[in-house]
PDB file of C-alpha atoms and ligand atoms in Angstrom:
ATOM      1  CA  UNK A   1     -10.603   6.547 -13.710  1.00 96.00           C
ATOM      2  CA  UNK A   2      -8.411   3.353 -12.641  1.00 98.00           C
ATOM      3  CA  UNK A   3      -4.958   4.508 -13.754  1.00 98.00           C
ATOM      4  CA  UNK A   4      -2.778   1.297 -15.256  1.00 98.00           C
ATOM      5  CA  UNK A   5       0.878   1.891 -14.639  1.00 98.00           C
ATOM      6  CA  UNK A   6       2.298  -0.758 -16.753  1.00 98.00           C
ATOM      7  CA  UNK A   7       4.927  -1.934 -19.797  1.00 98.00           C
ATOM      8  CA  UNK A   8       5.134  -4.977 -22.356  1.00 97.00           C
ATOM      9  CA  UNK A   9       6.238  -7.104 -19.717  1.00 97.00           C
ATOM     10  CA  UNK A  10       4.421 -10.088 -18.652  1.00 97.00           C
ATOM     11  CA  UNK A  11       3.712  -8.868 -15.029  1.00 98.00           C
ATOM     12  CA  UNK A  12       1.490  -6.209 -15.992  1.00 98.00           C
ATOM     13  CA  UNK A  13       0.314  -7.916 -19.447  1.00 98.00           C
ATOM     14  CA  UNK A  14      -1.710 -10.203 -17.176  1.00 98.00           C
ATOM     15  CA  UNK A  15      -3.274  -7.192 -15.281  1.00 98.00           C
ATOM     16  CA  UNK A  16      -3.812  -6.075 -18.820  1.00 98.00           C
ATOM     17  CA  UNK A  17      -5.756  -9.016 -19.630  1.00 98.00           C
ATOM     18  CA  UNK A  18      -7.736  -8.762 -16.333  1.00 98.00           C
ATOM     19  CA  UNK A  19      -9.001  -5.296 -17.104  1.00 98.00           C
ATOM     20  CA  UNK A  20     -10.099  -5.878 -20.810  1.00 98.00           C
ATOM     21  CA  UNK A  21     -11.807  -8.986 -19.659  1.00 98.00           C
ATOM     22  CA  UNK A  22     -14.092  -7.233 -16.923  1.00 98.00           C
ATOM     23  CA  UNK A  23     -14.392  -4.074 -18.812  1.00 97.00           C
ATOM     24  CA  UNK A  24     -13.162  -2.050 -16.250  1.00 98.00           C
ATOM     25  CA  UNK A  25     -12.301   1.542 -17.514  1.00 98.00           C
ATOM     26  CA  UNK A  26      -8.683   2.657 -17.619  1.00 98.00           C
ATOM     27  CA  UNK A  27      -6.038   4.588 -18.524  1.00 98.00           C
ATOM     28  CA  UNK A  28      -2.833   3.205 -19.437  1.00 98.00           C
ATOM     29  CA  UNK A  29       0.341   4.774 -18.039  1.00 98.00           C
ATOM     30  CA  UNK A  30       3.091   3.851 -19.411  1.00 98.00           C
ATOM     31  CA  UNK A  31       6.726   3.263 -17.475  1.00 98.00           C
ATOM     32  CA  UNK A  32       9.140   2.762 -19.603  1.00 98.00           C
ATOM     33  CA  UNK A  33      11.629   0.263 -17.428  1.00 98.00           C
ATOM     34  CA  UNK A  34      14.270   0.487 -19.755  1.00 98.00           C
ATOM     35  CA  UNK A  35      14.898   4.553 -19.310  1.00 98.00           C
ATOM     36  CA  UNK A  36      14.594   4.140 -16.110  1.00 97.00           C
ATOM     37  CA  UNK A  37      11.068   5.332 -14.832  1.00 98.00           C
ATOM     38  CA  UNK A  38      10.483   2.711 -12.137  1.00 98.00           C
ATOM     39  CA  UNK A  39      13.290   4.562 -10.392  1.00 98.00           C
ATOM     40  CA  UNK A  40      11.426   7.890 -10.291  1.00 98.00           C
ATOM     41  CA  UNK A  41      10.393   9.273  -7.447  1.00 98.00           C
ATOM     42  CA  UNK A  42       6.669  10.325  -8.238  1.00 98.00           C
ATOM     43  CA  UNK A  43       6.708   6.203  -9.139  1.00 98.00           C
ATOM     44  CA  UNK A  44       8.471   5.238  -6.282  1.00 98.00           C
ATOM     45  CA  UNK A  45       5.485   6.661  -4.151  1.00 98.00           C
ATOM     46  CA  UNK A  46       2.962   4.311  -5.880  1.00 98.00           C
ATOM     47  CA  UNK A  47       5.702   1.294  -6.134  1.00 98.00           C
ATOM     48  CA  UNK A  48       7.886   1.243  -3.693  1.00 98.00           C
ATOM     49  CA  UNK A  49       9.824  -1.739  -5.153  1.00 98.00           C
ATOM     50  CA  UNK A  50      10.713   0.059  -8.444  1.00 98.00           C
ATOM     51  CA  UNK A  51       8.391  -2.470 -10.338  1.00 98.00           C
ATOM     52  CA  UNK A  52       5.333  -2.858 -12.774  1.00 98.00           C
ATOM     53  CA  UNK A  53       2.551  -3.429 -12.603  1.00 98.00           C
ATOM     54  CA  UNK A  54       0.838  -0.780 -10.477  1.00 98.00           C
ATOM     55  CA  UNK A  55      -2.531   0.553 -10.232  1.00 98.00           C
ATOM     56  CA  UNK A  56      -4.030   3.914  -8.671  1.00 98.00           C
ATOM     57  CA  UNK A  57      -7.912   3.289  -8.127  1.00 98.00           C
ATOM     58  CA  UNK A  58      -9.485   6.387  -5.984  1.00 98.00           C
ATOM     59  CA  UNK A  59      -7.357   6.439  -2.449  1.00 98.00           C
ATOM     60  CA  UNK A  60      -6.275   2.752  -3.398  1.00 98.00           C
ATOM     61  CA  UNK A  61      -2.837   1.789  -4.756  1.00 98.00           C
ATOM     62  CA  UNK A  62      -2.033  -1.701  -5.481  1.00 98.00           C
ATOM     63  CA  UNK A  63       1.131  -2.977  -6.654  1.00 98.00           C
ATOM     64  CA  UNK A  64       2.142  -6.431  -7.765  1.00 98.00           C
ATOM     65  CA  UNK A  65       0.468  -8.389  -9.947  1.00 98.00           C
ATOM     66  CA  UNK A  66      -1.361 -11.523  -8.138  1.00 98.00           C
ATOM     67  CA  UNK A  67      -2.276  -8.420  -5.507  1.00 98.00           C
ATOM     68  CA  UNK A  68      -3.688  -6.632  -7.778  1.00 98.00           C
ATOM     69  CA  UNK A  69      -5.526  -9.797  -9.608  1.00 98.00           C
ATOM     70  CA  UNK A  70      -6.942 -10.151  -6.153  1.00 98.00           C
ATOM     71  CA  UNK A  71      -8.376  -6.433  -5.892  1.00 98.00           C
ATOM     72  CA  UNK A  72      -9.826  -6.601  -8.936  1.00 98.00           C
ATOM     73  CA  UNK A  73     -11.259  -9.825  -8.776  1.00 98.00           C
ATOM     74  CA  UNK A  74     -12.733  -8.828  -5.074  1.00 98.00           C
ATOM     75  CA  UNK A  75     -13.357  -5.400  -6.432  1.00 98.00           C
ATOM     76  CA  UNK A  76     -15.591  -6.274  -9.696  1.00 98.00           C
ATOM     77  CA  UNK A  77     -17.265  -9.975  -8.144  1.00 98.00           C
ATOM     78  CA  UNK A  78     -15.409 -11.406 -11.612  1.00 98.00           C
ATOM     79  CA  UNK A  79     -13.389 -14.037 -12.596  1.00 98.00           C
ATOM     80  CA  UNK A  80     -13.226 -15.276  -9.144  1.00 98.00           C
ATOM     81  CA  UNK A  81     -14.278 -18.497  -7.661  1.00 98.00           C
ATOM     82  CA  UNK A  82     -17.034 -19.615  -5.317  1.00 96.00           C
ATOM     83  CA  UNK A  83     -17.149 -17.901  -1.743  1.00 95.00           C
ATOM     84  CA  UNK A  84     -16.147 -20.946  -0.068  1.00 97.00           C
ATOM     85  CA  UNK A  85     -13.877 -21.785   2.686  1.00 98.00           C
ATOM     86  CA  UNK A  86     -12.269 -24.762   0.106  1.00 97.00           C
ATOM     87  CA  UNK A  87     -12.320 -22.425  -2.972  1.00 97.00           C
ATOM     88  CA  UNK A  88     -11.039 -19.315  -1.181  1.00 97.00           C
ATOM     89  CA  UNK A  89      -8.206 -21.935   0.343  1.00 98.00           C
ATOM     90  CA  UNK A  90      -7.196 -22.746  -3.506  1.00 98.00           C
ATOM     91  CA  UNK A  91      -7.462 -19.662  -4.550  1.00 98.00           C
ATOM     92  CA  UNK A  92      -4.893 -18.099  -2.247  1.00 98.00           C
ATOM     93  CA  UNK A  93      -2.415 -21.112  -2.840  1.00 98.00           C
ATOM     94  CA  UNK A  94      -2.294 -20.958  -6.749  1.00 98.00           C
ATOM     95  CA  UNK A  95      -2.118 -17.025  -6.608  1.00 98.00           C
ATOM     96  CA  UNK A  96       0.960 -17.596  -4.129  1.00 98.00           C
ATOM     97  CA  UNK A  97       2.280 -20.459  -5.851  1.00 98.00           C
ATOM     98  CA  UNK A  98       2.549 -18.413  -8.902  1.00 98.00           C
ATOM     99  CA  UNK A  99       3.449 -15.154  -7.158  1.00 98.00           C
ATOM    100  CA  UNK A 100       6.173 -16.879  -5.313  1.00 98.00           C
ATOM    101  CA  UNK A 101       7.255 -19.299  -7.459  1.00 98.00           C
ATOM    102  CA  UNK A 102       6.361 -19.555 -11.320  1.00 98.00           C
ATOM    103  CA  UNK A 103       7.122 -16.289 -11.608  1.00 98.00           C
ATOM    104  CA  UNK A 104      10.187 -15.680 -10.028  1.00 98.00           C
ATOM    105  CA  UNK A 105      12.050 -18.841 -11.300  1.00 98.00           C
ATOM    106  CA  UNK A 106      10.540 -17.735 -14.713  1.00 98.00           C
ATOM    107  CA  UNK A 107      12.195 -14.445 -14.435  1.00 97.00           C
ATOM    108  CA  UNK A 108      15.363 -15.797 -13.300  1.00 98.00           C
ATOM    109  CA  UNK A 109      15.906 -18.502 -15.828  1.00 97.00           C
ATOM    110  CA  UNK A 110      15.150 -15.753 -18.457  1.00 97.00           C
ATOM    111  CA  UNK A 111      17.827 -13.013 -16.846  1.00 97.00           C
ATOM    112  CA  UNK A 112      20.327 -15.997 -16.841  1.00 97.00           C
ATOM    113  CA  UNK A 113      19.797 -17.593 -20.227  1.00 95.00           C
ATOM    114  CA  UNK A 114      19.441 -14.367 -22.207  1.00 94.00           C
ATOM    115  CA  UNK A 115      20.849 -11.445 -20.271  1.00 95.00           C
ATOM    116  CA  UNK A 116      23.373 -12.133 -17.815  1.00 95.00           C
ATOM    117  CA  UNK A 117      26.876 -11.058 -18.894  1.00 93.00           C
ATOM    118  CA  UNK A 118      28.607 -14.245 -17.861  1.00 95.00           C
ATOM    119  CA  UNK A 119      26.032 -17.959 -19.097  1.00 95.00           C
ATOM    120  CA  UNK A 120      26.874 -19.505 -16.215  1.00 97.00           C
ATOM    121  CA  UNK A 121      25.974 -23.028 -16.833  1.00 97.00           C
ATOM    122  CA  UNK A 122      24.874 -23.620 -12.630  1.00 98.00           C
ATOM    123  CA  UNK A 123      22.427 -20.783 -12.625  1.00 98.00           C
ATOM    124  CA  UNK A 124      21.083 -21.139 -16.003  1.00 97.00           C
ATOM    125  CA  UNK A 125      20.294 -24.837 -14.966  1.00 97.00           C
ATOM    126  CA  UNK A 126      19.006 -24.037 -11.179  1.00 98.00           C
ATOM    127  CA  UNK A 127      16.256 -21.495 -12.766  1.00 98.00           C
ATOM    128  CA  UNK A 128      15.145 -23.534 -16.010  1.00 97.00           C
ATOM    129  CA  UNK A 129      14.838 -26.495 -13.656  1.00 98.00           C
ATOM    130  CA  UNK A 130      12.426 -24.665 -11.325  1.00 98.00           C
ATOM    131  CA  UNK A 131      10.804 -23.002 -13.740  1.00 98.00           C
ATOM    132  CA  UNK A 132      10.286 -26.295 -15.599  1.00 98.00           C
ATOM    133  CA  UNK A 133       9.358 -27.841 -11.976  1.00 98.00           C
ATOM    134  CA  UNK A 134       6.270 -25.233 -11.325  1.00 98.00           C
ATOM    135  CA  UNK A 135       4.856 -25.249 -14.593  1.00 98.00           C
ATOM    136  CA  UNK A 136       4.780 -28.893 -14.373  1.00 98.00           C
ATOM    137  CA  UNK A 137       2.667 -29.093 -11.338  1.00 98.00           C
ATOM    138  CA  UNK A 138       0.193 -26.558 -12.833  1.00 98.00           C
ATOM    139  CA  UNK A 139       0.430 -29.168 -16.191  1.00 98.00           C
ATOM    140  CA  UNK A 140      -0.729 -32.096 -14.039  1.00 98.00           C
ATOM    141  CA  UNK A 141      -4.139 -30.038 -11.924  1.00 98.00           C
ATOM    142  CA  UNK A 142      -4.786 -28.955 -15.792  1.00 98.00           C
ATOM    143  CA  UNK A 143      -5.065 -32.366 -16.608  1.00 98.00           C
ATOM    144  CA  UNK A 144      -7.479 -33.060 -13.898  1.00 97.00           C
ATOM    145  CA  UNK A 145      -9.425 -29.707 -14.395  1.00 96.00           C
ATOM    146  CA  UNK A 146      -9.927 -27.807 -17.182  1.00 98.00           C
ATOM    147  CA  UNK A 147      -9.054 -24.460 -15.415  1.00 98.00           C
ATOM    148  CA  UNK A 148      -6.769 -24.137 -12.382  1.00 98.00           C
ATOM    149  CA  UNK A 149      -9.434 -23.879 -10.682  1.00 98.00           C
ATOM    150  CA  UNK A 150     -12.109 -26.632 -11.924  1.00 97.00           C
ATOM    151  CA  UNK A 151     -14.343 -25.660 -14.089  1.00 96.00           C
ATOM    152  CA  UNK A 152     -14.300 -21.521 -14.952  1.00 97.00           C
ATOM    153  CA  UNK A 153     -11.502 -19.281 -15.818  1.00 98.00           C
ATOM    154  CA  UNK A 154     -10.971 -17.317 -12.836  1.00 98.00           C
ATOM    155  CA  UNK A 155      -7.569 -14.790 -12.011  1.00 98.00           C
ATOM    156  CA  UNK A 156      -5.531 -17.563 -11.182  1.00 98.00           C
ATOM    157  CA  UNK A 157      -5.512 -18.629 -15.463  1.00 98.00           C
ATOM    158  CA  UNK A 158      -4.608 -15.254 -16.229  1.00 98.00           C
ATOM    159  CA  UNK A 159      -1.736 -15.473 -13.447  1.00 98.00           C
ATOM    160  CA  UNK A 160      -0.617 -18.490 -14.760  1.00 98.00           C
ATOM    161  CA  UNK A 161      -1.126 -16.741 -18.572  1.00 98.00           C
ATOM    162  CA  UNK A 162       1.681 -13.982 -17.669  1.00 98.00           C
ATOM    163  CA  UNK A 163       4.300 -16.416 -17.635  1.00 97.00           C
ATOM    164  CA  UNK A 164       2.914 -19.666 -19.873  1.00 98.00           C
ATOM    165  CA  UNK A 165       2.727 -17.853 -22.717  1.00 98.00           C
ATOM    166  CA  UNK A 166       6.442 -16.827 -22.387  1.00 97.00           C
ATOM    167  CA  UNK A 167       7.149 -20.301 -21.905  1.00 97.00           C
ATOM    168  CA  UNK A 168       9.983 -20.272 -25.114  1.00 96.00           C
ATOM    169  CA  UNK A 169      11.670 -17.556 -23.144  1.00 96.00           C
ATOM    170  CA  UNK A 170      11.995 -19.088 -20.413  1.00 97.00           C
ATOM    171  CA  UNK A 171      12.719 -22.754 -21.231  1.00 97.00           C
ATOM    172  CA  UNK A 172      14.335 -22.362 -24.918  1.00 93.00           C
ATOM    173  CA  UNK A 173      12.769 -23.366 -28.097  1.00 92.00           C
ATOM    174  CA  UNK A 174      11.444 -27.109 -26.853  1.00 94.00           C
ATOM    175  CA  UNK A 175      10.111 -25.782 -23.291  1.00 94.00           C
ATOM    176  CA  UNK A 176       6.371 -26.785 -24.501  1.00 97.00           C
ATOM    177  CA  UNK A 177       7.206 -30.357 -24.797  1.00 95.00           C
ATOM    178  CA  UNK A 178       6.534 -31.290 -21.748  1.00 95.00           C
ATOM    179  CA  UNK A 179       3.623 -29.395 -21.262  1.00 98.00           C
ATOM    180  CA  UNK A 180       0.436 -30.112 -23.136  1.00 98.00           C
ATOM    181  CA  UNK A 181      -2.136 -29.325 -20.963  1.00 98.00           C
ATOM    182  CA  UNK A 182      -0.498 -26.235 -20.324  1.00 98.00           C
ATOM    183  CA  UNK A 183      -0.245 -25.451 -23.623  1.00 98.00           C
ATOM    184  CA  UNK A 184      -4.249 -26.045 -24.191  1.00 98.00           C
ATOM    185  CA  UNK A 185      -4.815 -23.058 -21.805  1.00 98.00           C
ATOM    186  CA  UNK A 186      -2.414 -20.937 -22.824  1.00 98.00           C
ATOM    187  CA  UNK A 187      -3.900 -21.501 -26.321  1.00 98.00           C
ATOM    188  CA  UNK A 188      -7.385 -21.068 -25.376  1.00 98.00           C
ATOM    189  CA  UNK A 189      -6.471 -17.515 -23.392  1.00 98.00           C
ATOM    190  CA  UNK A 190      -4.752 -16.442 -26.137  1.00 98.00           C
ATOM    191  CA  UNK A 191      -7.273 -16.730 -28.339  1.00 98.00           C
ATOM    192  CA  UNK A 192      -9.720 -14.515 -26.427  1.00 98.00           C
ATOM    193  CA  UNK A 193     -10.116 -10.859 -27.583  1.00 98.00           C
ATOM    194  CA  UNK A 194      -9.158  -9.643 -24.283  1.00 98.00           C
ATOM    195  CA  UNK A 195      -5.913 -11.582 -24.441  1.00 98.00           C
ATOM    196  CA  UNK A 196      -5.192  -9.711 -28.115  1.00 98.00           C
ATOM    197  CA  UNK A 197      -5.944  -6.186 -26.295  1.00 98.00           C
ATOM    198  CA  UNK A 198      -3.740  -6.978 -23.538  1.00 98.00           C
ATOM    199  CA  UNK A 199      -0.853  -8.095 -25.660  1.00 98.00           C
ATOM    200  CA  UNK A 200      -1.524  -4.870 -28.079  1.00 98.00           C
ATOM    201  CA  UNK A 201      -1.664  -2.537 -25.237  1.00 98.00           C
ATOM    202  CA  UNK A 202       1.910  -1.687 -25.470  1.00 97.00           C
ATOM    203  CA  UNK A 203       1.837  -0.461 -28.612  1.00 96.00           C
ATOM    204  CA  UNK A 204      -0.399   2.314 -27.646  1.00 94.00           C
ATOM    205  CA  UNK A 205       3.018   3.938 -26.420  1.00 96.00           C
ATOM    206  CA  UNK A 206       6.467   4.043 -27.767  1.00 96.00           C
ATOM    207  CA  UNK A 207       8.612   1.900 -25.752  1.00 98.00           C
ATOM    208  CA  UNK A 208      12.456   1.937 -25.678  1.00 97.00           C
ATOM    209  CA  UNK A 209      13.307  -1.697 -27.261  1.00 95.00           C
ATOM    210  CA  UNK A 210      17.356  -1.166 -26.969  1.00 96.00           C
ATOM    211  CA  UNK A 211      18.760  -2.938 -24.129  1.00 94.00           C
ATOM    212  CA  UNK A 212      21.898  -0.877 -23.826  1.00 95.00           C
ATOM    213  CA  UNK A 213      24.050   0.442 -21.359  1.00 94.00           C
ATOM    214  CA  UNK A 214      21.149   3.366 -20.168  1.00 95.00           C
ATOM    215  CA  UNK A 215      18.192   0.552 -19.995  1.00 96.00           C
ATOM    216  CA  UNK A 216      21.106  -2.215 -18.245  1.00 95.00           C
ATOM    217  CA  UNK A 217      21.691   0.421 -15.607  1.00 94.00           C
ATOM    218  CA  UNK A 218      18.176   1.080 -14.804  1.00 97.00           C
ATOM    219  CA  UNK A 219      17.111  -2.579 -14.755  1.00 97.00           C
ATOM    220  CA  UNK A 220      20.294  -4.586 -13.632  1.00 96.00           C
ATOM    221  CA  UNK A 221      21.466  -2.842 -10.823  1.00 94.00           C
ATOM    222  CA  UNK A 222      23.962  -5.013  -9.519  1.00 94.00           C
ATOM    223  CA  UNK A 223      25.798  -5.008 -12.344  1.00 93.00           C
ATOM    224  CA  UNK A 224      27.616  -1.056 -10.720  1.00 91.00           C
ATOM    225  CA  UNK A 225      26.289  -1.883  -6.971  1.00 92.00           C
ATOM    226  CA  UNK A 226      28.518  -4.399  -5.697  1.00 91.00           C
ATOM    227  CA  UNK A 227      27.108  -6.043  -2.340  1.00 94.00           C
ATOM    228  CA  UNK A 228      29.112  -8.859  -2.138  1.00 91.00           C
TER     229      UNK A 228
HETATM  230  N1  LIG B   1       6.360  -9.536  -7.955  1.00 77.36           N
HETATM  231  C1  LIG B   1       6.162  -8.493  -8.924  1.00 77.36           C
HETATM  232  C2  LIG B   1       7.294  -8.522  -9.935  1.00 77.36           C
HETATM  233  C3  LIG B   1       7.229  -7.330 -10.860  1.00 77.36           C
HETATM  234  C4  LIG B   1       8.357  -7.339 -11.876  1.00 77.36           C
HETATM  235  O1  LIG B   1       9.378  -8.026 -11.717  1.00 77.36           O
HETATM  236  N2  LIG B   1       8.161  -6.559 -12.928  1.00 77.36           N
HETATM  237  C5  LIG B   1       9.140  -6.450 -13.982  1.00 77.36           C
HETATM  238  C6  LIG B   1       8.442  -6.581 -15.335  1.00 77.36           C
HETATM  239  S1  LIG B   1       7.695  -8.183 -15.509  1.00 77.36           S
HETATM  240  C7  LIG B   1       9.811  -5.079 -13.913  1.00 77.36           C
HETATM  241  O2  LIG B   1       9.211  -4.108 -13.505  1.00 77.36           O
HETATM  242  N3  LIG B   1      11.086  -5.011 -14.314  1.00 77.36           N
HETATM  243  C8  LIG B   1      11.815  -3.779 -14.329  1.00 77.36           C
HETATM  244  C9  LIG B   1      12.962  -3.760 -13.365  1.00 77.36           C
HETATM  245  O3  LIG B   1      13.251  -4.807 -12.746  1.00 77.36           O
HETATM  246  O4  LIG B   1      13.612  -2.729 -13.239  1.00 77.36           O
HETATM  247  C10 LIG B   1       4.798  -8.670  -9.614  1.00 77.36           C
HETATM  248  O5  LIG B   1       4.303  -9.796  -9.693  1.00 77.36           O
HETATM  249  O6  LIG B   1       4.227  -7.667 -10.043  1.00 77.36           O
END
């Protein structure tokens, strides 16, 4: 079976979604990020970048999430566009735009607002601003289309999902003002059943919720590797 290595966090949440919504069997494996099991070397082997989410499916390993939204949208036929040369072309620019972009930024403007030791006012600004930047563009295609892609849900919504529905996170309590179209997506994905599964998944295991001085180490490296 199709082994899930994965936490509450929103990278492998939207794999999460992905599976429940083609049905795919499973099994969840959970790596808890905050004691440090990214770092482990039996993890290591399947992610070399110390990350979730991961998957294990026969002799193929797949790590990072808009890679793995692509194997498993190639893999089951689902959720994936028409096999054109113009939809495969927007297909592979959203999944990178979001891979490259709304994610990171999102990620970054949430370390800096919430857990970096020092709120330093330049960085917090730099990442919200992106952040705010990218999910803007995906707010304007969604009010030309009803899906990033035109008219059905495909992977690239449930890429999108990971972040959007973190959107408080990462832009403070407002951050959905400027987003309404946005907002009608994320709304309508969370309402599917799959979406509840996904978001339920990590309670299925007992996650450390502490972000002390053991999960800091293990996820905030820099802070006791100095490299500049
Ligand atoms: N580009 C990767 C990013 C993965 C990532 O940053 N995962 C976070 C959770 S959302 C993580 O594993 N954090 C633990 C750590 O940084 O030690 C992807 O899209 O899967």
């Amino acid at each position: 079976m199709l082994k899930f290595y994965y936490s509450g966090a929103p990278n492998p949440t939207k794999i999460a979604l992905m599976l429940e919504e083609t049905g795919l069997p499973y099994e969840p494996i959970a790596v808890d990020t905050r004691k440090g099991d990214q770092h482990k070397a039996e993890y290591l082997a399947i992610n070399p970048n110390a990350k979730v989410p991961a998957i294990v499916d026969g002799d193929a390993v797949v790590f990072d999430s808009s890679a793995i939204l692509l194997y498993l949208g190639e893999k089951t036929g689902k959720f994936m566009p028409a096999k054109t040369d113009k939809a495969r072309g927007e297909l592979l620019s959203w999944m990178m735009f979001v891979a490259s972009g709304v994610g990171p930024y999102s990620g970054q403007s949430v370390h800096f607002r919430v857990y970096a030791p020092e709120k330093l006012p330049y960085a917090i600004n730099r990442y919200a601003y992106e952040a705010q930047r990218h999910f803007g563009i995906i707010n304007e295609r969604l009010g030309k289309n009803k899906y990033m892609l035109g008219d059905t849900y495909t992977i690239v919504d449930m890429n999108v999902w990971g972040w959007s529905r973190l959107i408080p996170n990462v832009l403070g309590e407002k951050g959905w003002e400027k987003f309404p179209n946005l907002k009608r997506l994320t709304d309508e994905i969370n309402a599917r059943p799959a979406a509840a599964k996904a978001v339920a998944l990590k309670d299925k295991h007992k996650f450390k919720t502490e972000m002390d001085d053991e999960a800091k180490h293990a996820m905030f490296r820099h802070l006791t590797e100095k490299v500049a």
